Coordinates of C-alpha atoms in Angstrom, one line a residue:
X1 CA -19.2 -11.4 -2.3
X2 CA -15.5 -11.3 -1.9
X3 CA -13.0 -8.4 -1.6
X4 CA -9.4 -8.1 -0.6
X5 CA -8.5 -7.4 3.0
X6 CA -5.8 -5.6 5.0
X7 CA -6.4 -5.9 8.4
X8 CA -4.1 -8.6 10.6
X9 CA -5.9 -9.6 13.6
X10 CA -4.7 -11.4 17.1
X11 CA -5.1 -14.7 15.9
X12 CA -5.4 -17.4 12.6
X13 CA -8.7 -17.4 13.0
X14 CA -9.4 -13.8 12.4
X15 CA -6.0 -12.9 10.6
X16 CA -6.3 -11.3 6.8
X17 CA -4.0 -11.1 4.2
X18 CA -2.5 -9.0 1.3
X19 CA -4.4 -9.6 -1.7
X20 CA -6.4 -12.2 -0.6
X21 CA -10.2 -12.6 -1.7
X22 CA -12.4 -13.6 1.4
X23 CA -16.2 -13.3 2.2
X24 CA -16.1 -9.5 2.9
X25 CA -16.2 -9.0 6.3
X26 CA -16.2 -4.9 7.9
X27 CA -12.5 -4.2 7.2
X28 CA -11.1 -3.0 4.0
X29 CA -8.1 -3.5 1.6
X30 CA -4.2 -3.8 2.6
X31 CA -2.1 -1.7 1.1
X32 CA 1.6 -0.8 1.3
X33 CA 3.2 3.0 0.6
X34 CA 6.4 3.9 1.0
X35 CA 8.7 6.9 -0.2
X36 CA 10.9 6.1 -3.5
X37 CA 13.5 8.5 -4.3
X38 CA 11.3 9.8 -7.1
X39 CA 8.1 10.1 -7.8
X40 CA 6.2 7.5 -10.0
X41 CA 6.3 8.7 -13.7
X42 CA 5.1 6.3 -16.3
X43 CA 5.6 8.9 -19.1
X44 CA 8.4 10.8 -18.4
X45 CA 6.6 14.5 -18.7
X46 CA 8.0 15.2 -15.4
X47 CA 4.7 15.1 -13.4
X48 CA 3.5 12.7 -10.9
X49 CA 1.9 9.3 -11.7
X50 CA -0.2 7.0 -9.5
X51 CA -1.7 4.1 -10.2
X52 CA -4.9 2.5 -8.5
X53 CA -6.5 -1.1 -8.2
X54 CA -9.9 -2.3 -9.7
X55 CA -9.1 -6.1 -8.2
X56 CA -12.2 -7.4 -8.3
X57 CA -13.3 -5.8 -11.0
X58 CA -15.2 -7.9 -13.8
X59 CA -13.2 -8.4 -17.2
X60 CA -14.7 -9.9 -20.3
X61 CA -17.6 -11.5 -18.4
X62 CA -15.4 -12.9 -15.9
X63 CA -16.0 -12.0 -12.2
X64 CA -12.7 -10.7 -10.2
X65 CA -10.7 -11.2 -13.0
X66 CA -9.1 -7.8 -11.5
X67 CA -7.6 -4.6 -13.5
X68 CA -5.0 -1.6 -12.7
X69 CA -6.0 2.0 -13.5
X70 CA -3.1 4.3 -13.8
X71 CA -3.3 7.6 -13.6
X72 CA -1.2 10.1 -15.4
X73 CA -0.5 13.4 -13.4
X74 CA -1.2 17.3 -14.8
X75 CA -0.7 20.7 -14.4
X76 CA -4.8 19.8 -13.3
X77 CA -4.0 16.8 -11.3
X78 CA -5.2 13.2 -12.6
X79 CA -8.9 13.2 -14.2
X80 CA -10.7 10.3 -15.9
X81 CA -9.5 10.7 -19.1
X82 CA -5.9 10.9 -18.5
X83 CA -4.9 7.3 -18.0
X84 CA -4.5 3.8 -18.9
X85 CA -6.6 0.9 -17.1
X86 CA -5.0 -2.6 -17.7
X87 CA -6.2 -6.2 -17.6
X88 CA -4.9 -9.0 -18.9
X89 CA -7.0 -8.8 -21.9
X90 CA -5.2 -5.7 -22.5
X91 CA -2.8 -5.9 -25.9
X92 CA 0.8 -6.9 -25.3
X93 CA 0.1 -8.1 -21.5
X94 CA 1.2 -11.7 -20.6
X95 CA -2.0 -14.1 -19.7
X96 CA -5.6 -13.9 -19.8
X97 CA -7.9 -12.6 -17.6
X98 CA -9.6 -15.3 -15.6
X99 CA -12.3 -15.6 -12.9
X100 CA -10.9 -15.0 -9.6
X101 CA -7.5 -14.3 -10.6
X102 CA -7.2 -11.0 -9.0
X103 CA -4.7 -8.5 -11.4
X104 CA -3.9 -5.7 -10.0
X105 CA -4.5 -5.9 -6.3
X106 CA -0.8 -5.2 -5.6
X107 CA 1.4 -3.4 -7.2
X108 CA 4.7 -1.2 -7.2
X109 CA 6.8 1.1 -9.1
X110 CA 10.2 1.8 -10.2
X111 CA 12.8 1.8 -12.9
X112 CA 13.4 -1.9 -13.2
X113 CA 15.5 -1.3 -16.9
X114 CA 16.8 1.9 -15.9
X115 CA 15.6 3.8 -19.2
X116 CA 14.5 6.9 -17.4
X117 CA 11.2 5.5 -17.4
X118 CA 9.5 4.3 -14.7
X119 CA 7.5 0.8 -14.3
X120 CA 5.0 -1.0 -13.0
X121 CA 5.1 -4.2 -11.1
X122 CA 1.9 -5.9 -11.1
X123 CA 0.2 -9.5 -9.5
X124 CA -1.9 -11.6 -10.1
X125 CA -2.0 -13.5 -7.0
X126 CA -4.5 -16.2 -7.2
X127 CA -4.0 -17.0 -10.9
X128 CA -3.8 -20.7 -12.2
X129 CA -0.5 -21.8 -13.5
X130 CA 0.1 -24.6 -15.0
X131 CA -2.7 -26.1 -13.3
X132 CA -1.1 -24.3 -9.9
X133 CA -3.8 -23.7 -8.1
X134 CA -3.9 -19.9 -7.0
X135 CA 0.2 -20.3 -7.6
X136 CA 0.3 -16.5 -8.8
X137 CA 1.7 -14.6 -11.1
X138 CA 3.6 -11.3 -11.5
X139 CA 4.8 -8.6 -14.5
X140 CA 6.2 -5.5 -15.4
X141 CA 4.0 -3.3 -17.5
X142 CA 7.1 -1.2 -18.8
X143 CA 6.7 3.1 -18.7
X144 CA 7.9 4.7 -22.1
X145 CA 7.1 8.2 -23.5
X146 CA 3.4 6.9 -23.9
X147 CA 3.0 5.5 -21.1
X148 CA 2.6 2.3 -19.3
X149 CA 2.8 -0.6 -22.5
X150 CA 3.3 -4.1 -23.1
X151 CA 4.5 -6.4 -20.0
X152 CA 7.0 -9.3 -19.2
X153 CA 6.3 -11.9 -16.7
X154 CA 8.6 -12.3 -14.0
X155 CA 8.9 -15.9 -13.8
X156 CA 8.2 -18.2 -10.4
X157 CA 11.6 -19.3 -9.4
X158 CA 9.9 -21.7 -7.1
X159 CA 7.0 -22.7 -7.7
X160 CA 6.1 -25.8 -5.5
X161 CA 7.3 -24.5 -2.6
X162 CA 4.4 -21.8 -2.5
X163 CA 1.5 -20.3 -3.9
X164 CA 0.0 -16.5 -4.3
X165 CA 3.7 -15.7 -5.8
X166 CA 3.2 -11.7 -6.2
X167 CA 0.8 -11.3 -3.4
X168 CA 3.5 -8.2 -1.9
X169 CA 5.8 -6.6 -4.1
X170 CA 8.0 -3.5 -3.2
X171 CA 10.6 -1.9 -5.6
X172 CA 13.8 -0.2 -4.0
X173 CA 17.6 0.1 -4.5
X174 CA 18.6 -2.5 -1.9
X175 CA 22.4 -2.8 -2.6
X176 CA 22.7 0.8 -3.6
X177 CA 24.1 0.1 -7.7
X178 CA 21.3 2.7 -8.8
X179 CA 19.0 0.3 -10.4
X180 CA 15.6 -0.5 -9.0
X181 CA 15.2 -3.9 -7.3
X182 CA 12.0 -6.0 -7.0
X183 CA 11.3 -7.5 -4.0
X184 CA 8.3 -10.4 -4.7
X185 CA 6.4 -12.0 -1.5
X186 CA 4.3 -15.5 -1.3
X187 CA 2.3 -17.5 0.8
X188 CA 6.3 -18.6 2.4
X189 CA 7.9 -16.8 4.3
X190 CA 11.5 -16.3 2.2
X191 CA 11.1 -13.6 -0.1
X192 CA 12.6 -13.4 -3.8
X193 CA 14.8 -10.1 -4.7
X194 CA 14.7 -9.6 -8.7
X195 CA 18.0 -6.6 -8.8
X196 CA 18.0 -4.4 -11.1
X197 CA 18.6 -4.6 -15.7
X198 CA 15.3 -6.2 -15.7
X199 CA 14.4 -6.4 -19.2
X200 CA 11.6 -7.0 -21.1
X201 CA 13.1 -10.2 -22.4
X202 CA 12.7 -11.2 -18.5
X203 CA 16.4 -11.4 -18.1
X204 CA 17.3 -9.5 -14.4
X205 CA 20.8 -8.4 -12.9
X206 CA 20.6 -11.3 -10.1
X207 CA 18.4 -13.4 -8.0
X208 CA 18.5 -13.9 -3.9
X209 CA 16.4 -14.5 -1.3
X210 CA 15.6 -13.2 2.4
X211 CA 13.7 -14.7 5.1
X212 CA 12.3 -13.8 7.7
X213 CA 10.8 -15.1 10.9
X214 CA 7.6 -15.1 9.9
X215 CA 4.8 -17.7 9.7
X216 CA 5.2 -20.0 6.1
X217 CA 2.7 -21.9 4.3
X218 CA -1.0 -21.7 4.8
X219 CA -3.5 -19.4 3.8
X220 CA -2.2 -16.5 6.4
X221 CA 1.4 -17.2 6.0
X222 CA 3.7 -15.1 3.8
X223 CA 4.5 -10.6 4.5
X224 CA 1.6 -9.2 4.5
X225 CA 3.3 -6.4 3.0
X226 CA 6.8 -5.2 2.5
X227 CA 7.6 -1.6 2.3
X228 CA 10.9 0.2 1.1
X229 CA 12.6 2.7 2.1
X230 CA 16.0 4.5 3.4
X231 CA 15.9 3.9 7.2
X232 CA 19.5 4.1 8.2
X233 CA 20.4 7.1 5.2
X234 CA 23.6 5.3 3.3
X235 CA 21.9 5.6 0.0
X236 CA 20.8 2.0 0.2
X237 CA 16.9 1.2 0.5
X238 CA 15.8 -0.8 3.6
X239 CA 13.0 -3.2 3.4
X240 CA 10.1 -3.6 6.6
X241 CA 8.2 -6.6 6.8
X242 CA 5.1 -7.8 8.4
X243 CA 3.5 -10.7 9.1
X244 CA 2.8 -13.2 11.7
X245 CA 5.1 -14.5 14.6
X246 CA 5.9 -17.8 14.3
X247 CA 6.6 -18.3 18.1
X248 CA 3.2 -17.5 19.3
X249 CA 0.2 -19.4 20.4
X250 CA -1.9 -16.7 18.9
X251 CA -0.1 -15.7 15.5
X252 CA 0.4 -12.0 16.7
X253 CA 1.4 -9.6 14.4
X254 CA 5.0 -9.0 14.1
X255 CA 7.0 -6.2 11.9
X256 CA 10.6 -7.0 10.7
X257 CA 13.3 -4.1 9.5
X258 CA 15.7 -5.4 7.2
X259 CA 18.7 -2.9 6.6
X260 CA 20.1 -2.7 2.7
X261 CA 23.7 -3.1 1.8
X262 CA 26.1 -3.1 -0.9
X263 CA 25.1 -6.9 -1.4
X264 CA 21.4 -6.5 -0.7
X265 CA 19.6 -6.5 2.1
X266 CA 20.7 -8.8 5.1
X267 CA 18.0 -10.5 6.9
X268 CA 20.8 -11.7 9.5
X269 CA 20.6 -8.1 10.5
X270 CA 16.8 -8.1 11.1
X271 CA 14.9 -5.6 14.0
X272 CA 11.6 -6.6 15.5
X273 CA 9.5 -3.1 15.6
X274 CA 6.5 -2.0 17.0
X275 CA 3.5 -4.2 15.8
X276 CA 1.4 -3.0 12.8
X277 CA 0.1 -3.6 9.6
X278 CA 0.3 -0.5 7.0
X279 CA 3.7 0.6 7.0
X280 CA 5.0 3.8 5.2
X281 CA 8.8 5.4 5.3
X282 CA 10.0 8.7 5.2
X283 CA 11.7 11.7 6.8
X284 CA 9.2 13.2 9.3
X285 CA 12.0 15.6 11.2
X286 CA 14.4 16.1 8.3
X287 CA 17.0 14.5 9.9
X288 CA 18.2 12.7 6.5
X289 CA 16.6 9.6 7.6
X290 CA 13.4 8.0 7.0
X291 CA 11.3 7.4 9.6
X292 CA 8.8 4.2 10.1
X293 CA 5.3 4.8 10.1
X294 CA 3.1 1.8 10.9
X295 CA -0.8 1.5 11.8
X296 CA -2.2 -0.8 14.7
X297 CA -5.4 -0.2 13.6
X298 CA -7.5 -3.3 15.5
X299 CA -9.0 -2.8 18.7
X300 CA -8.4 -5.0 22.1
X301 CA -10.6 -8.3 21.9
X302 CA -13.8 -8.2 23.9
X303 CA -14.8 -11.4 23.4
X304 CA -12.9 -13.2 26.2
X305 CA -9.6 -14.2 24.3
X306 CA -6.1 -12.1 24.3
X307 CA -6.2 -8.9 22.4
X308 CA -2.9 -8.4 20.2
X309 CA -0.2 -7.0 22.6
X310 CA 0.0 -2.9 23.1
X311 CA -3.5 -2.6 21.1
X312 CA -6.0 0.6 21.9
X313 CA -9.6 1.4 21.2
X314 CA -9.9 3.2 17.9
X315 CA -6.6 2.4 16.5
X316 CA -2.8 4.0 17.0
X317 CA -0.3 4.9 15.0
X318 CA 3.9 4.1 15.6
X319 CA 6.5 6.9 14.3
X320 CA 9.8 4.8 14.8
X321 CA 12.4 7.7 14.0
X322 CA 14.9 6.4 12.0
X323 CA 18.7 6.7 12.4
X324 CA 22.1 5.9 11.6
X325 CA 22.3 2.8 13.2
X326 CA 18.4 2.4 11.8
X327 CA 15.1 2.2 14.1
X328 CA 15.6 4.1 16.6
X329 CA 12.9 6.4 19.5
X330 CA 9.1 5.2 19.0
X331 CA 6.5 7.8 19.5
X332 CA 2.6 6.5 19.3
X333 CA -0.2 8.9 18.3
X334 CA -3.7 7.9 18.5
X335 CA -7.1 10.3 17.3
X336 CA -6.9 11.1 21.7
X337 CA -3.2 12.6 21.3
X338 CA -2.6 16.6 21.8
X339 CA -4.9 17.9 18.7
X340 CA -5.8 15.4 16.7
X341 CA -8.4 15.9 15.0
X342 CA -11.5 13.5 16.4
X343 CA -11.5 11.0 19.2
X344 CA -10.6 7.3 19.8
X345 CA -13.7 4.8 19.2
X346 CA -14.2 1.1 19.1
X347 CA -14.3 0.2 14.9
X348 CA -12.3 3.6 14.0
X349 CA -9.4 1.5 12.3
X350 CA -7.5 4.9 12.7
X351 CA -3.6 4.1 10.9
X352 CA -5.6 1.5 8.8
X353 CA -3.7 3.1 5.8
X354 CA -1.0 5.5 5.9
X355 CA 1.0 7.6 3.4
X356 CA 3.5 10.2 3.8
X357 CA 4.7 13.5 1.2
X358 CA 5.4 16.6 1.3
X359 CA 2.3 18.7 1.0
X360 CA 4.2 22.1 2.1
X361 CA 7.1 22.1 0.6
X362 CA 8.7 22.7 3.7
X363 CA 11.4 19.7 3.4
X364 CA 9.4 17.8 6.7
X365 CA 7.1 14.5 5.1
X366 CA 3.9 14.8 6.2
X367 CA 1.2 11.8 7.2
X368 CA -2.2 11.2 5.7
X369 CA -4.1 8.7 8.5
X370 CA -7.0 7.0 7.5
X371 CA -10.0 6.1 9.4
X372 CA -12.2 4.4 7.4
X373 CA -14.5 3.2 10.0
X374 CA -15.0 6.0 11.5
X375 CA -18.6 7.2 12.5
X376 CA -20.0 10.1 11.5
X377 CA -23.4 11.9 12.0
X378 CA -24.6 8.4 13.1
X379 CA -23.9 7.0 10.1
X380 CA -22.1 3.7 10.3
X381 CA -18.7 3.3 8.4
X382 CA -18.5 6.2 6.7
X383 CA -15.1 6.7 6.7
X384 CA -12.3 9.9 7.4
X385 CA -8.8 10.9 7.0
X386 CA -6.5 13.3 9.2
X387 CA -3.6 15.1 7.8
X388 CA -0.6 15.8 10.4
X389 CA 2.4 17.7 9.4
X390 CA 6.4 17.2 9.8
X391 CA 8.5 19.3 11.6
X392 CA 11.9 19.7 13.0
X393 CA 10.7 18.1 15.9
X394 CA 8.6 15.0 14.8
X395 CA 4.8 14.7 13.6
X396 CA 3.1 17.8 14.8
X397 CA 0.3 16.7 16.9
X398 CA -0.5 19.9 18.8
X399 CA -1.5 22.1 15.8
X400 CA -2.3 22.0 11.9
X401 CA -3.8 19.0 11.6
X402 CA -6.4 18.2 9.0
X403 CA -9.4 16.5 8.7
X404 CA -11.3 15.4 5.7
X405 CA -14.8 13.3 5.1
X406 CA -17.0 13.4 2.8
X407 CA -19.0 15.5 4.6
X408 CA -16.5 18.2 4.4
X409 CA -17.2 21.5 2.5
X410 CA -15.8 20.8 -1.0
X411 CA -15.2 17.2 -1.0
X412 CA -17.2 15.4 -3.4
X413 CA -20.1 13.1 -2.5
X414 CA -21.7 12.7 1.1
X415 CA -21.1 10.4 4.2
X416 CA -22.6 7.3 3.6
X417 CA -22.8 4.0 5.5
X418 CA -20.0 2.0 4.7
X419 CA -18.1 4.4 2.0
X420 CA -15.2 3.6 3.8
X421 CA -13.4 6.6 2.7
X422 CA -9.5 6.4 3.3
X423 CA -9.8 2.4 2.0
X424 CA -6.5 3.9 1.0
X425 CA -5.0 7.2 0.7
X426 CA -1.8 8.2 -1.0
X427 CA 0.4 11.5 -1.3
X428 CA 2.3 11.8 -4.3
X429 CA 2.8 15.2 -6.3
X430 CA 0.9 15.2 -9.2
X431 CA 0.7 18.6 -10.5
X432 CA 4.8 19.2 -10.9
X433 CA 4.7 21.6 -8.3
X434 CA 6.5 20.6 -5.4
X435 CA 4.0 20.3 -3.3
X436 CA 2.2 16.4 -2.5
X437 CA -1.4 15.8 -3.2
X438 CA -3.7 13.8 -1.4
X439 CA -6.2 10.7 -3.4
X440 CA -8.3 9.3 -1.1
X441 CA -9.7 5.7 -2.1
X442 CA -13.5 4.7 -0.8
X443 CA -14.0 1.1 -1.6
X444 CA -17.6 0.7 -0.5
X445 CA -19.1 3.6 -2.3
X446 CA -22.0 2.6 -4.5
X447 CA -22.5 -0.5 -3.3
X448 CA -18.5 -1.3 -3.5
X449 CA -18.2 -0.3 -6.9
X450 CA -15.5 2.1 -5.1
X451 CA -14.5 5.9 -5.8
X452 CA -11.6 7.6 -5.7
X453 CA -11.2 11.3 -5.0
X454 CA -8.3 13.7 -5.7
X455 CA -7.5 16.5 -2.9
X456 CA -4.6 18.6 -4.2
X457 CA -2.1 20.6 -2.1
X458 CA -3.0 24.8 -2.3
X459 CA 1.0 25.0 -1.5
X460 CA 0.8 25.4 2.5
X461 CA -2.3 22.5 3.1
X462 CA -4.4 20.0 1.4
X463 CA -7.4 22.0 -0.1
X464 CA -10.8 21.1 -1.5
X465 CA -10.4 23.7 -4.6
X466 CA -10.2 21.5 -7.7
X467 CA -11.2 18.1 -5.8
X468 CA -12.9 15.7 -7.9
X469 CA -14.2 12.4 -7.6
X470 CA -13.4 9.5 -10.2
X471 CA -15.9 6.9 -10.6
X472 CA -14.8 3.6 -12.0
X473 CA -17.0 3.6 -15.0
X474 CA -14.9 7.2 -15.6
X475 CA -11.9 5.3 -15.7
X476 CA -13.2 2.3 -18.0
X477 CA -13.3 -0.2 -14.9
X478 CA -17.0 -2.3 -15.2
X479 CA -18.8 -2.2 -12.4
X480 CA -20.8 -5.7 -12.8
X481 CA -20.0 -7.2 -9.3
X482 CA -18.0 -5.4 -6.7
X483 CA -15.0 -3.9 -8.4
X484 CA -13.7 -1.8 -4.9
X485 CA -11.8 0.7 -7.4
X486 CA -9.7 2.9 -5.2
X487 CA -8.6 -0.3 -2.5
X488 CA -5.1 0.0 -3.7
X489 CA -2.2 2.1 -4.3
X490 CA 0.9 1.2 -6.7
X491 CA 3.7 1.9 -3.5

């Protein structure tokens, strides 16, 4: 069995990858959010989109051919029905879906033509090109008054000098023109830029490149993920980057914050931050600037060789307040800090995924944490997620907190070994209210046929009234083999 995986150990030998399909091992799937000036809308009625992966999900008899559910909001939120699941079998998509190929693992949105509707970036990271081994491939499935339809490949500029083209993508305005850039990540370490007056004829407003010191080449080389967002608040979108050090005899972990400007972002002005793999941006204090969120999930090594540099049992997360002159003040919460809602334990993976909204309405972004090891009722694996809310003072960890399993009054389904509930979680307003909803992705449920369950905002918290779980045979995703619906979140 194979599955994609997200967390980035102390070493080469135990190090995972974005969209990568490895014997399946404890930990679950990578994933990227970050806060767009807009929320996704595929269809232009005004409400929220989202759209989830099915990677390894089985398309026309062929095993991890992959697929992408989107999911179209409502004045109810997103249900089964209202959505469109993609493959590469679907009509007016580029390619064919293949064995092993992997569409849909990673993925991100924006308005790459500018027509009021927004896209979809999708991968396919371990597709054959050419006879290109696992060289990669990526498209836009375009957004239009129906929806999400057709798609143009965005073409490998390089393609010997790397493979897994597509395997992180993040959409932002990185010189500040007001058209959506695509930012497109590979087994190297330089990463491609795509600005925006993408077409569907595949045409694009310009072409550069950024790189940086990261590990290159190899089967954990490449970000691991790239998130945008406005750090430094000139109106231009900033770019983080993880991946691995390249001047360390034990590949440690390594974040990179690259500042937008009028001519694109400027790796010559690269931070090092705090180490971490999930990475989400926005404005925690109000301040006007986003703030970096990133998850040190991993525990310190007990085996004898050197644990990853400022790790803790159970998992931490990194609020790097953002500024004018960009990163600034780092504050680290872990499940043992003020009121958080449970306690540190070995295997926790607490900050394993992150994303941040506004549930309240109250003009502070709030943080979803998951946990999706976490033990519960002595059942192994079972998964959790904490809510902690923004305030003019930072993340609020003395009071309000929230804390959801699947165990919780209201939430669907029960706590089951290896659910891994909070895979991935995501806030995005999908009910045109103001207000962000919480989906919660559980990639193991079923035997890692996956779930996904929608907890909507009641105005002032996350509730349970009107949550619903969406199986992936709701949402027309097979579940022959292991399809892990719910790993990933379009960012």
């Amino acid at each position: 069995m194979h599955k994609h995986l997200r967390i980035a150990l102390a070493t080469a030998a135990t190090a995972a990858l974005t969209g990568g399909l490895l014997t399946f091992t404890t930990t679950t799937a990578l994933a990227a959010d970050s806060v767009h000036h807009h929320e996704a809308d595929f269809n232009g009625d005004g409400y929220g989109d989202t759209a989830f992966s099915a990677g390894n999900a089985t398309v026309g008899g062929k095993k991890e051919a992959g697929q992408i559910v989107a999911l179209y909001g409502s004045a109810s939120g997103v249900t089964s029905s209202n959505r469109k699941t993609v493959s590469q079998n679907t009509t007016g998509v580029p390619g064919s879906a293949e064995k092993g190929d992997a569409f849909g693992w990673v993925s991100a949105y924006g308005d790459f033509n500018a027509d009021g509707f927004d896209d979809l970036a999708v991968s396919a990271a371990y597709e054959d090109v050419d006879g290109d081994t696992d060289g990669g491939t990526v498209l836009i499935l375009w957004g239009s008054s129906a929806g999400l339809t057709g798609g143009t490949t965005i073409k490998d500029p390089a393609v010997s000098s790397h493979d897994r083209w597509g395997h992180t993508l993040a959409a932002g305005d990185y010189d500040g023109d007001g058209k959506d850039d695509l930012a497109v990540g590979s087994s190297a370490s330089t990463i491609y830029v795509f600005k925006g007056g993408i077409s569907p004829s595949g045409s694009y407003g310009g072409r550069y490149t950024v790189k940086p010191d990261i590990v290159s080449g190899g089967q954990y080389a490449g970000p691991l993920n790239l998130t945008a967002g406005d750090v430094n608040g000139d109106k231009r979108t900033d770019l983080v980057v993880d991946g691995f050090e390249t001047d360390s005899d034990y590949g440690w972990n390594t974040n990179y914050y690259i500042p937008g400007t009028d001519s694109g972002l400027d790796s010559s002005s690269a931070v090092q931050l705090k180490r971490g793999v999930i990475t989400a941006i926005g404005d925690v204090n109000g301040d006007s600037y986003g703030d970096i969120v990133t998850g040190q999930e991993w525990d310190p090594s007990t085996d004898g060789t050197p644990s990853v540099p400022e790790s803790v049992t159970g998992g931490q997360v990194h609020i790097i307040y953002g500024s004018a002159d960009g990163p600034a003040n780092t504050v680290a919460v872990t499940q043992n800090s003020g009121s958080v809602p449970g306690s540190s334990e070995s295997g926790d993976w607490f900050g394993g995924e992150l994303s941040m909204g506004d549930i309240n309405g109250d003009g502070f972004q709030d943080l979803a944490v998951a946990a999706s090891g976490e033990n519960l009722g002595g059942v192994v694996n079972t998964g959790a997620v904490t809510v902690l809310y923004g305030s003019a003072s930072g993340l609020n960890t003395s009071s309000g907190s929230q804390y959801f399993a699947q165990s919780t009054a209201g939430v669907p389904g029960t706590d089951e070994k290896d659910d891994y509930f909070g895979t991935e979680v995501k806030l995005t307003d999908v009910t045109k209210d103001g207000h962000a909803d919480l989906l919660v992705g559980a990639n193991g449920e079923n035997d890692f046929n996956g779930a996904l369950t929608y907890l909507p905002s009641g105005g002032t918290k996350i509730t349970t009234t009107g949550a619903r779980s969406l199986a992936p045979s709701a949402v027309g995703v097979s579940t022959d083999g292991y399809p892990v619906f719910g790993s990933n979140a379009a960012n």
